[in-house]
Structure formats: C-alpha cells, structure tokens
Tab-separated table of C-alpha atoms in Angstrom:
chain	number	residue	atom	x	y	z
A	30	MET	CA	-12.533	152.085	164.218
A	31	THR	CA	-9.390	150.493	165.709
A	32	GLU	CA	-7.789	147.612	163.845
A	33	ARG	CA	-7.812	144.331	165.728
A	34	ALA	CA	-4.605	143.344	167.448
A	35	ASP	CA	-5.059	139.818	166.123
A	36	ALA	CA	-5.501	140.936	162.501
A	37	ALA	CA	-4.448	138.288	160.007
A	38	MET	CA	-1.135	138.813	158.246
A	39	PRO	CA	-1.180	138.983	154.450
A	40	ARG	CA	1.205	136.860	152.405
A	41	SER	CA	2.245	139.914	150.420
A	42	SER	CA	5.888	140.683	151.157
A	43	THR	CA	5.185	144.392	150.695
A	44	LEU	CA	2.336	144.467	153.201
A	45	GLY	CA	4.320	142.246	155.566
A	46	ARG	CA	7.195	144.719	155.536
A	47	ILE	CA	4.816	147.637	156.090
A	48	ALA	CA	3.059	145.837	158.961
A	49	ARG	CA	6.396	145.234	160.684
A	50	LEU	CA	7.343	148.870	160.199
A	51	ALA	CA	4.003	149.949	161.682
A	52	ALA	CA	4.867	148.273	164.977
A	53	ASP	CA	7.644	150.861	165.501
A	54	ASP	CA	6.649	153.793	163.297
A	55	PRO	CA	2.946	153.884	162.277
A	56	ALA	CA	3.260	157.224	160.498
A	57	GLN	CA	6.122	156.017	158.313
A	58	ALA	CA	4.210	152.810	157.592
A	59	GLN	CA	1.337	154.884	156.193
A	60	VAL	CA	3.816	156.769	153.985
A	61	GLU	CA	5.348	153.511	152.733
A	62	LEU	CA	1.904	152.056	152.007
A	63	ALA	CA	0.894	155.086	149.949
A	64	ARG	CA	4.194	154.875	148.061
A	65	ALA	CA	3.738	151.155	147.318
A	66	LEU	CA	0.192	151.643	146.032
A	67	ALA	CA	1.189	154.594	143.859
A	68	GLU	CA	3.971	152.518	142.329
A	69	ALA	CA	1.826	149.420	141.794
A	70	GLN	CA	-1.099	151.418	140.300
A	71	GLY	CA	-3.471	148.716	141.444
A	72	PRO	CA	-3.162	145.424	143.303
A	73	LEU	CA	0.208	144.319	144.644
A	74	VAL	CA	1.424	141.438	142.476
A	75	GLU	CA	4.354	139.129	143.134
A	76	PRO	CA	5.510	135.748	141.826
A	77	LEU	CA	4.962	132.458	143.619
A	78	PRO	CA	8.118	130.351	143.239
A	79	GLU	CA	6.266	127.282	144.483
A	80	ARG	CA	3.545	127.720	141.822
A	81	PRO	CA	5.042	128.549	138.426
A	82	GLY	CA	2.481	130.211	136.184
A	83	ASP	CA	0.597	131.763	139.108
A	84	VAL	CA	1.060	135.011	140.993
A	85	LEU	CA	-0.078	136.368	144.351
A	86	VAL	CA	-2.528	139.248	143.931
A	87	THR	CA	-3.181	141.471	146.947
A	88	PHE	CA	-5.931	144.086	146.689
A	89	VAL	CA	-5.589	147.073	149.018
A	90	ALA	CA	-8.353	149.577	149.792
A	91	THR	CA	-7.702	152.745	151.770
A	92	GLY	CA	-9.835	155.340	153.515
A	93	ALA	CA	-12.655	153.073	154.716
A	94	THR	CA	-13.732	153.073	158.359
A	95	GLU	CA	-15.682	149.818	158.002
A	96	PRO	CA	-14.448	146.632	156.321
A	97	PRO	CA	-15.049	146.881	152.560
A	98	LEU	CA	-15.203	144.046	150.058
A	99	VAL	CA	-13.460	143.564	146.741
A	100	ALA	CA	-15.527	142.184	143.863
A	101	SER	CA	-13.520	140.329	141.213
A	102	GLN	CA	-13.659	137.051	139.374
A	103	LEU	CA	-10.031	136.484	140.324
A	104	PHE	CA	-11.597	135.091	143.522
A	105	ARG	CA	-12.962	132.159	141.551
A	106	GLY	CA	-16.354	131.093	142.840
A	107	VAL	CA	-16.495	133.820	145.543
A	108	GLU	CA	-16.728	137.094	143.682
A	109	GLN	CA	-17.264	139.365	146.709
A	110	GLN	CA	-14.315	138.908	149.031
A	111	PRO	CA	-14.338	140.533	152.516
A	112	MET	CA	-11.221	142.575	153.244
A	113	GLN	CA	-9.158	142.538	156.438
A	114	PRO	CA	-7.307	145.389	158.155
A	115	VAL	CA	-3.679	145.985	157.278
A	116	PRO	CA	-1.962	145.617	160.667
A	117	GLY	CA	-0.936	148.996	162.046
A	118	CYS	CA	-2.347	151.047	159.132
A	119	ARG	CA	-5.564	152.836	159.996
A	120	GLY	CA	-8.189	152.764	157.258
A	121	ALA	CA	-6.283	150.281	155.062
A	122	TRP	CA	-7.697	146.876	154.129
A	123	TRP	CA	-6.459	143.886	152.142
A	124	ALA	CA	-7.685	140.726	150.448
A	125	GLU	CA	-5.562	138.398	148.353
A	126	THR	CA	-5.720	135.423	146.055
A	127	THR	CA	-3.562	133.432	143.695
A	128	ALA	CA	-4.307	133.770	140.005
A	129	PRO	CA	-2.888	132.725	136.621
A	130	ALA	CA	-0.127	135.117	135.608
A	131	ASP	CA	-1.769	135.604	132.188
A	132	ALA	CA	-5.201	136.609	133.517
A	133	ALA	CA	-6.868	139.971	132.962
A	134	THR	CA	-10.189	141.111	134.384
A	135	VAL	CA	-11.843	143.913	136.370
A	136	TYR	CA	-12.548	144.664	140.011
A	137	GLN	CA	-14.258	147.195	142.251
A	138	PHE	CA	-14.338	147.915	145.970
A	139	GLN	CA	-17.766	147.610	147.581
A	140	ARG	CA	-18.875	149.404	150.730
A	141	ARG	CA	-21.105	146.574	151.939
A	142	PRO	CA	-22.100	143.035	150.941
A	143	ILE	CA	-24.825	142.321	148.432
A	144	ALA	CA	-26.383	138.951	147.690
A	145	GLU	CA	-25.590	137.369	144.332
A	146	ALA	CA	-28.428	137.751	141.821
A	147	GLY	CA	-30.212	134.461	141.298
A	148	ALA	CA	-32.184	133.364	138.250
A	149	ASP	CA	-35.365	134.843	139.782
A	150	VAL	CA	-33.744	138.291	139.739
A	151	VAL	CA	-32.051	137.957	136.345
A	152	ASP	CA	-35.332	136.973	134.661
A	153	ASP	CA	-37.359	139.813	136.240
A	154	PRO	CA	-36.647	143.166	134.504
A	155	ARG	CA	-37.715	145.283	137.467
A	156	ALA	CA	-35.877	143.186	140.039
A	157	LEU	CA	-32.762	143.150	137.865
A	158	GLY	CA	-32.907	146.918	137.447
A	159	ARG	CA	-33.118	147.432	141.209
A	160	TYR	CA	-30.257	144.981	141.764
A	161	LEU	CA	-27.996	146.675	139.192
A	162	GLU	CA	-28.705	150.101	140.675
A	163	GLU	CA	-27.750	148.798	144.129
A	164	VAL	CA	-24.522	147.248	142.814
A	165	TYR	CA	-23.673	150.501	141.059
A	166	GLU	CA	-24.341	152.550	144.193
A	167	ILE	CA	-22.120	150.528	146.555
A	168	SER	CA	-19.218	149.966	144.114
A	169	ASP	CA	-16.197	152.187	143.497
A	170	ALA	CA	-13.035	152.101	141.407
A	171	ASP	CA	-9.602	151.695	142.964
A	172	PRO	CA	-8.340	155.305	143.230
A	173	HIS	CA	-4.738	154.108	142.900
A	174	ASN	CA	-5.404	152.399	139.539
A	175	PRO	CA	-5.677	154.642	136.448
A	176	HIS	CA	-6.645	151.718	134.194
A	177	ARG	CA	-10.442	151.561	134.070
A	178	CYS	CA	-13.344	150.615	131.844
A	179	ARG	CA	-16.942	151.724	131.835
A	180	PRO	CA	-19.001	149.593	134.243
A	181	VAL	CA	-21.348	146.998	132.761
A	182	THR	CA	-23.932	147.868	135.433
A	183	ALA	CA	-24.202	151.505	134.299
A	184	LEU	CA	-24.704	150.525	130.661
A	185	MET	CA	-27.344	147.955	131.567
A	186	ILE	CA	-29.217	150.477	133.717
A	187	ASP	CA	-29.290	153.085	130.951
A	188	GLY	CA	-27.078	152.566	127.937
A	189	ALA	CA	-27.802	156.023	126.551
A	190	ALA	CA	-26.918	157.875	129.757
A	191	PRO	CA	-23.814	160.069	129.986
A	192	ALA	CA	-20.646	158.308	131.106
A	193	PRO	CA	-20.659	157.793	134.888
A	194	PRO	CA	-17.989	159.545	136.955
A	195	LEU	CA	-14.590	157.847	136.838
A	196	GLU	CA	-14.797	156.842	140.497
A	197	LYS	CA	-17.697	154.534	139.555
A	198	TRP	CA	-15.871	152.793	136.692
A	199	GLN	CA	-14.421	149.300	136.954
A	200	SER	CA	-10.686	149.020	137.597
A	201	VAL	CA	-8.695	146.797	135.251
A	202	VAL	CA	-6.136	144.303	136.499
A	203	ALA	CA	-3.869	142.786	133.856
A	204	LEU	CA	-1.371	140.385	135.417
A	205	PRO	CA	2.255	140.211	134.182
A	206	ASP	CA	1.754	137.718	131.336
A	207	ALA	CA	-1.694	138.938	130.272
A	208	GLU	CA	-2.388	139.674	126.632
A	209	ARG	CA	-2.207	143.417	125.989
A	210	PHE	CA	-4.556	145.110	123.567
A	211	THR	CA	-2.543	146.863	120.862
A	212	TRP	CA	-4.112	149.907	119.238
A	213	HIS	CA	-2.845	151.117	115.874
A	214	ASP	CA	-3.383	154.860	116.092
A	215	GLU	CA	-2.593	155.274	112.408
A	216	ALA	CA	-5.657	153.210	111.457
A	217	PRO	CA	-8.077	155.434	109.506
A	218	ALA	CA	-11.374	155.950	111.294
A	219	GLY	CA	-14.424	154.471	109.642
A	220	ARG	CA	-17.764	156.177	109.286
A	221	VAL	CA	-20.168	155.883	112.219
A	222	GLU	CA	-23.822	156.821	111.895
A	223	THR	CA	-26.969	156.207	113.861
A	224	ILE	CA	-30.339	155.112	112.550
A	225	ALA	CA	-33.630	154.364	114.285
A	226	VAL	CA	-35.281	151.018	113.551
A	227	ALA	CA	-38.916	150.398	114.470
A	228	SER	CA	-40.224	146.875	114.960
A	229	GLY	CA	-43.793	145.842	114.321
A	230	ILE	CA	-42.932	142.375	115.619
A	231	LEU	CA	-41.581	143.548	118.996
A	232	ARG	CA	-43.696	146.743	119.048
A	233	ASN	CA	-40.853	149.051	119.949
A	234	GLU	CA	-38.091	151.124	118.414
A	235	ARG	CA	-34.349	151.123	118.964
A	236	THR	CA	-31.157	152.792	117.917
A	237	VAL	CA	-28.721	151.006	115.625
A	238	THR	CA	-25.168	152.344	115.316
A	239	VAL	CA	-23.685	151.461	111.922
A	240	TRP	CA	-19.945	151.399	111.245
A	241	SER	CA	-18.484	151.211	107.730
A	242	PRO	CA	-14.775	151.088	106.803
A	243	ALA	CA	-12.878	154.263	105.968
A	244	ALA	CA	-11.455	153.019	102.693
A	245	ALA	CA	-12.627	150.089	100.644
A	246	ASP	CA	-13.136	149.014	97.065
A	247	ASP	CA	-16.432	150.656	96.145
A	248	GLU	CA	-17.397	147.611	94.129
A	249	ALA	CA	-16.507	144.891	96.648
A	250	PRO	CA	-19.464	143.433	98.581
A	251	LEU	CA	-19.252	143.824	102.350
A	252	PRO	CA	-20.076	141.092	104.883
A	253	LEU	CA	-22.411	142.221	107.642
A	254	VAL	CA	-21.720	141.876	111.360
A	255	VAL	CA	-24.716	142.348	113.675
A	256	LEU	CA	-23.860	142.785	117.365
A	257	LEU	CA	-26.441	142.845	120.143
A	258	ASP	CA	-26.154	145.090	123.217
A	259	GLY	CA	-24.958	147.671	120.718
A	260	GLU	CA	-24.597	150.459	123.285
A	261	CYS	CA	-22.218	148.270	125.275
A	262	PHE	CA	-20.075	147.364	122.261
A	263	LEU	CA	-20.029	151.066	121.405
A	264	HIS	CA	-19.291	152.624	124.798
A	265	GLY	CA	-17.902	149.718	126.822
A	266	MET	CA	-15.567	148.185	124.240
A	267	ASP	CA	-15.054	151.017	121.735
A	268	ALA	CA	-15.998	148.589	118.961
A	269	PRO	CA	-15.622	151.112	116.072
A	270	ARG	CA	-11.971	151.616	117.014
A	271	ILE	CA	-11.485	147.848	117.101
A	272	PHE	CA	-13.041	147.599	113.634
A	273	ASP	CA	-10.743	150.371	112.344
A	274	ASN	CA	-7.752	148.462	113.668
A	275	LEU	CA	-8.894	145.139	112.232
A	276	VAL	CA	-9.362	146.513	108.737
A	277	HIS	CA	-6.054	148.385	108.911
A	278	ARG	CA	-4.162	145.337	110.202
A	279	LEU	CA	-5.739	142.809	107.877
A	280	ARG	CA	-5.529	145.058	104.825
A	281	ALA	CA	-8.958	143.701	103.916
A	282	PRO	CA	-11.926	145.401	102.212
A	283	GLY	CA	-13.595	145.182	105.567
A	284	PHE	CA	-17.194	144.675	106.569
A	285	LEU	CA	-20.154	146.647	107.777
A	286	ALA	CA	-21.151	146.423	111.448
A	287	ALA	CA	-24.586	147.119	112.911
A	288	LEU	CA	-24.578	147.604	116.689
A	289	VAL	CA	-28.154	146.941	117.773
A	290	HIS	CA	-29.010	148.857	120.940
A	291	ASN	CA	-31.643	147.728	123.382
A	292	ALA	CA	-35.067	149.326	123.085
A	293	SER	CA	-35.097	150.037	126.837
A	294	PRO	CA	-33.012	149.170	129.909
A	295	SER	CA	-35.273	146.192	130.571
A	296	SER	CA	-35.980	144.980	127.024
A	297	ARG	CA	-32.890	142.725	126.805
A	298	VAL	CA	-34.179	140.584	129.687
A	299	VAL	CA	-37.390	140.000	127.722
A	300	GLU	CA	-36.051	139.760	124.164
A	301	TYR	CA	-32.695	138.006	124.481
A	302	PRO	CA	-33.530	134.748	126.302
A	303	CYS	CA	-34.966	132.874	123.319
A	304	HIS	CA	-37.867	135.229	122.608
A	305	PRO	CA	-39.729	133.738	119.610
A	306	GLY	CA	-40.069	137.115	117.870
A	307	PHE	CA	-36.540	138.426	118.295
A	308	PRO	CA	-34.871	136.431	115.472
A	309	SER	CA	-37.743	137.472	113.204
A	310	PHE	CA	-37.167	141.128	114.062
A	311	LEU	CA	-33.504	140.783	113.102
A	312	ALA	CA	-34.063	138.746	109.943
A	313	ASP	CA	-37.280	140.275	108.593
A	314	GLU	CA	-37.105	143.884	109.764
A	315	LEU	CA	-33.530	144.907	110.570
A	316	LEU	CA	-31.662	143.128	107.763
A	317	PRO	CA	-33.955	144.359	104.944
A	318	ARG	CA	-33.669	147.895	106.336
A	319	LEU	CA	-29.868	147.672	106.311
A	320	ARG	CA	-29.762	146.209	102.803
A	321	ARG	CA	-31.906	149.015	101.435
A	322	ARG	CA	-29.696	151.638	103.061
A	323	TYR	CA	-26.374	149.927	102.290
A	324	PRO	CA	-26.703	148.181	98.905
A	325	ARG	CA	-23.125	146.862	99.019
A	326	LEU	CA	-24.007	144.347	101.718
A	327	ASP	CA	-23.233	140.752	100.843
A	328	GLY	CA	-26.110	138.517	101.913
A	329	ARG	CA	-23.881	135.431	101.721
A	330	ARG	CA	-22.038	136.333	104.948
A	331	VAL	CA	-23.962	137.657	107.945
A	332	VAL	CA	-22.485	137.282	111.437
A	333	ILE	CA	-24.743	137.578	114.479
A	334	GLY	CA	-22.922	138.143	117.762
A	335	GLY	CA	-23.246	139.133	121.384
A	336	TYR	CA	-22.042	138.543	124.911
A	337	SER	CA	-23.756	137.079	127.987
A	338	TYR	CA	-27.536	137.237	127.339
A	339	GLY	CA	-26.662	138.713	123.939
A	340	GLY	CA	-24.522	135.641	123.236
A	341	LEU	CA	-27.513	133.453	124.055
A	342	ALA	CA	-29.673	135.561	121.736
A	343	ALA	CA	-27.074	135.275	118.965
A	344	CYS	CA	-27.085	131.465	119.222
A	345	TRP	CA	-30.879	131.473	119.316
A	346	SER	CA	-31.155	133.738	116.277
A	347	GLY	CA	-28.804	131.501	114.316
A	348	TYR	CA	-30.800	128.443	115.352
A	349	ARG	CA	-34.152	129.947	114.391
A	350	ARG	CA	-33.045	131.777	111.234
A	351	PRO	CA	-30.158	130.009	109.512
A	352	ASP	CA	-31.594	131.411	106.295
A	353	ALA	CA	-30.559	134.895	107.478
A	354	PHE	CA	-27.365	134.258	109.452
A	355	THR	CA	-24.288	132.295	108.438
A	356	ASP	CA	-22.048	132.714	111.491
A	357	VAL	CA	-22.497	133.061	115.257
A	358	LEU	CA	-20.064	134.918	117.534
A	359	ALA	CA	-20.977	134.039	121.125
A	360	LEU	CA	-18.918	135.567	123.941
A	361	SER	CA	-19.597	134.124	127.405
A	362	PRO	CA	-23.130	133.171	126.296
A	363	SER	CA	-25.759	132.690	129.021
A	364	LEU	CA	-26.541	129.165	127.872
A	365	TRP	CA	-27.558	128.176	131.400
A	366	TRP	CA	-30.956	129.778	130.660
A	367	GLY	CA	-34.146	127.770	130.355
A	368	SER	CA	-36.249	125.113	131.958
A	369	PRO	CA	-34.595	122.700	131.988
A	370	HIS	CA	-31.252	124.466	132.237
A	371	GLU	CA	-29.279	124.698	128.981
A	372	TRP	CA	-32.471	124.416	126.962
A	373	LEU	CA	-30.971	125.835	123.779
A	374	THR	CA	-28.023	123.441	123.853
A	375	GLN	CA	-30.533	120.610	123.979
A	376	GLN	CA	-32.281	122.013	120.912
A	377	PHE	CA	-29.032	121.987	118.945
A	378	ALA	CA	-28.386	118.416	120.100
A	379	ALA	CA	-31.783	117.238	118.856
A	380	ALA	CA	-31.988	119.158	115.574
A	381	PRO	CA	-30.357	118.365	112.214
A	382	ARG	CA	-27.129	120.249	111.586
A	383	LEU	CA	-27.814	123.775	110.358
A	384	PRO	CA	-25.696	125.762	107.859
A	385	LEU	CA	-24.001	127.765	110.628
A	386	ARG	CA	-20.457	128.281	111.833
A	387	PHE	CA	-19.590	129.252	115.381
A	388	ARG	CA	-16.974	131.124	117.327
A	389	LEU	CA	-17.365	130.592	121.079
A	390	GLU	CA	-15.273	132.357	123.715
A	391	VAL	CA	-15.540	132.156	127.499
A	392	GLY	CA	-13.342	133.134	130.436
A	393	THR	CA	-11.580	130.573	132.575
A	394	LEU	CA	-12.501	132.727	135.591
A	395	GLU	CA	-16.240	132.370	134.875
A	396	VAL	CA	-16.799	129.608	137.395
A	397	GLY	CA	-18.857	131.439	140.012
A	398	PRO	CA	-22.341	130.382	141.133
A	399	LEU	CA	-25.292	131.382	138.953
A	400	GLY	CA	-27.972	131.001	141.591
A	401	LEU	CA	-29.321	127.847	139.946
A	402	SER	CA	-30.476	124.626	141.557
A	403	ASP	CA	-27.394	122.877	140.192
A	404	PRO	CA	-24.276	124.653	141.508
A	405	SER	CA	-22.051	122.817	139.018
A	406	VAL	CA	-23.567	124.854	136.160
A	407	THR	CA	-21.277	127.799	135.398
A	408	MET	CA	-20.707	130.105	132.452
A	409	LEU	CA	-17.617	128.073	131.634
A	410	SER	CA	-19.344	124.697	131.838
A	411	VAL	CA	-22.305	125.677	129.639
A	412	SER	CA	-19.987	126.950	126.896
A	413	GLN	CA	-18.020	123.713	127.040
A	414	ARG	CA	-21.217	121.703	126.676
A	415	LEU	CA	-22.459	123.674	123.679
A	416	ARG	CA	-19.035	123.285	122.055
A	417	ASP	CA	-19.157	119.524	122.563
A	418	VAL	CA	-22.714	119.257	121.213
A	419	LEU	CA	-21.903	121.332	118.140
A	420	LEU	CA	-18.779	119.323	117.374
A	421	GLU	CA	-20.705	116.056	117.767
A	422	ARG	CA	-23.322	117.359	115.322
A	423	GLY	CA	-20.611	118.243	112.781
A	424	TYR	CA	-20.550	122.031	113.072
A	425	GLU	CA	-17.445	124.090	112.368
A	426	VAL	CA	-16.569	125.570	115.772
A	427	GLY	CA	-13.805	127.942	116.768
A	428	TYR	CA	-13.469	127.817	120.541
A	429	ARG	CA	-11.259	129.551	123.070
A	430	GLU	CA	-11.153	129.684	126.843
A	431	ARG	CA	-9.563	133.056	127.565
A	432	PRO	CA	-7.835	133.723	130.931
A	433	GLY	CA	-10.359	136.354	131.934
A	434	GLY	CA	-13.791	137.000	133.354
A	435	HIS	CA	-17.302	138.098	132.439
A	436	ASP	CA	-16.340	141.645	131.511
A	437	PHE	CA	-15.517	144.129	128.773
A	438	VAL	CA	-11.774	143.479	129.092
A	439	SER	CA	-12.193	139.867	127.976
A	440	TRP	CA	-14.906	140.571	125.416
A	441	ARG	CA	-12.872	143.299	123.734
A	442	HIS	CA	-10.066	140.812	123.098
A	443	ALA	CA	-12.560	138.130	122.088
A	444	LEU	CA	-14.218	140.446	119.555
A	445	ALA	CA	-10.893	141.452	118.034
A	446	GLU	CA	-9.811	137.817	117.693
A	447	GLY	CA	-13.089	136.071	116.973
A	448	LEU	CA	-14.448	138.350	114.276
A	449	PRO	CA	-11.469	137.954	111.891
A	450	HIS	CA	-11.639	134.209	112.497
A	451	LEU	CA	-15.200	134.102	111.176
A	452	LEU	CA	-14.733	136.580	108.344
A	453	ALA	CA	-11.605	134.815	107.080
A	454	SER	CA	-13.276	131.391	107.040
A	455	GLU	CA	-14.909	130.014	103.952
C-alpha cells in the first residue's frame, strides 16, 4: 500500500521532523522513526504550552499494510481511533490526542474496527464471550513499549487459562505527572492458598484465593476483605503483592483477603448484576466457610469489593446484606445497569440508611458511550450520582475521581488507596 500524498500532518514535532526528512531521504526517515520510538518506549509525548496541565500524545504503529486503529480511553468518548499514515514512512501510522498530564491508562493497536458492545451484548453471556474473543483476536500490544499488563479480555474469557503471549497484553501509558505505583520489595510475602467453595444457592462451585499477612499478632482479630473477580485481582493486579506492601507500609496487624473467582467465564454476567441469590451465597455460604477455616476473623469489619460489574455486585451485596458486610469498595462500578438505568442507585435513594460505609473510585477518562438509550449515562456519571445519593442519605462516603480509565492500571492504584481508607476508618 502506498501512503497518500495528501496524508494529514501530525502535530507531533518529532513526526513532523521525520516527515520533512522523508521528503529528501526516506530511508533515513525510517531510521529516525525507529530511533524515536525506541527512545520513547511508547507514545510520543510532548507539552502543550498553550494548555498547561495537558500534553500531546501521539500513538505510532509500525509494520501494518492497512490502516490500524488504536484503542484507548485517552480518546475520551471515541475509544477506537483510526490511524493515519506517517508521511513518507511506509507501514507507519499515527493517531494523537491531548490528555491530562497526570493520566495513566492502557492501549492496544487493533487490526480492524469492531463495534462497541451495547447492553444487549453485555447482558448475554454467549454474545459477550464471542465479543471478547473477537476483541482479543484483533488487538495487539505496542512492540515498542515494554510496560504492559495482562489484558482484561483474556481474564474474562478464561480467568484460569495460562497467561497470554506478551504481544497480546495491554500496553501501559503513564503520562509525565501520573502517579507511579511504588513497590516495597522488602515487604514480607504473605501466605496464599486456594480453597474450593461450593454453593447450594447458586448451584455451582468456584475457587477462592485466600491471602493472610506474613507476620501478625496471633491474638489480634483480622478484618476480612472479600473481592469479586478474584482471578483478575490475582493475575491482573497482583493483589497479594499489594496486600504485602500495605501491611508492611502501614505497620498494621493486617487483614485477611478472600479473592472470589468466577464459577465460569460467563457466570459473572449472570451473578453480578443484582442477582437475588448472590449476596446470600456470600453471606450464608462463603463467610461461614471462611470463619470456620480462619477463626481469627473479626466479624465486626467485613469489606466487600469489586470493579466494573463486580463493583455493582459489591454495592448490591452491601445493600441486601448489611448484616454481613460493613464496608463497600466499588471501583468503576457498572451502576448504569437495570431497567430503568441506575436501578440500584434508585434503591439506595428510596431505602432507609443502612449501616454501611463506602469507598467509590472512578476514572475521569470513563466517559465513553455505554450503548444505552441515554448517551449521557457514562461510568463517570453513574458513580457521581450514587455518591450524591449516598451523601444525601447520610452515608459515610470516600470518593475519588482518578485520572485514569476502566482498566487494571487505575484499579490497582484504587485498591491500594481505597482499602487502607476503609480499614483505618472507625
């Protein structure tokens, strides 16, 4: 394929310089492009003097004969952005946007367009499975960027499967002022074990990964943290390492965490959106099993948490069983769900205040369409509305809008910040 003579010029000063060089020396331009991408290790980023606090982000894909796309929530509202040819550089493509200098999220290059999944797909386990498999198949990491995280799509297709090849992972973009995750390598590793929990209520069985702190007062009672989508917290966010770091940093006795895996790749679509039996499974089957196995558990503090659909399920479980749960950690919760939309938020608005505390986190980049009849409903807007309803009803609410997207990068930070906030509160 020959690049168009009228190809648009990027704003990137680096690509502009390379395009001008290509007019006289195409071979040297290719060399300079490869050098720039190797140095940047990801998108080309430069300041915008006319817009303090923002930067220009230019994604560059190489080696494609047909125009690829770049999928990222940095393109707010249009998450699959077509790429254009870099003038004079065969097989090189660009797409750019302005973004907050403190944002961090993920991206992938896609070989062809794919329609956004609407509510009809999200609510149908088979249709969602087919959609996720298609997204996984057409998406690739940026080969110039060594910073990657396991793709959400792979974990949702089969959370127990071996790690996908690195070329299928999501690439991480952390802009210059973004919060960096600090690991304390000297933190002692806690104990991680796996148990199987059968449910007569849901008529299935699932894995639960249990983390306990490396060193703690043997007599001190431990709060319990229950996290849904356990395989994703385990493999996508490395939650046990986060817990090790939290206990080490806080010098606290710690807590016990139960990462509740999904019974099957499709079960979360059935069980998480306000399934009447799911809170009962957690409260009447899982918690008694954990208390029998771990007698140090303190029943006075039980956090239920999750992200996306799991965040919705955490809010729902707290609403239905405030006798079992004291705190809710909801990360980018899918509160748009229901008929009418935001059904659960309406239930909180109409009900007496329950003995629950909340920590809500959502990304400022989560403003894309959800495939609903009302395009103004976004992940960001539904979190804002639940926050407002809870505050009006007198709940204690910790709330943060993080400069990130609907991804493991944001949720890892949110877990590390939100969990201590709940455990330290009285």
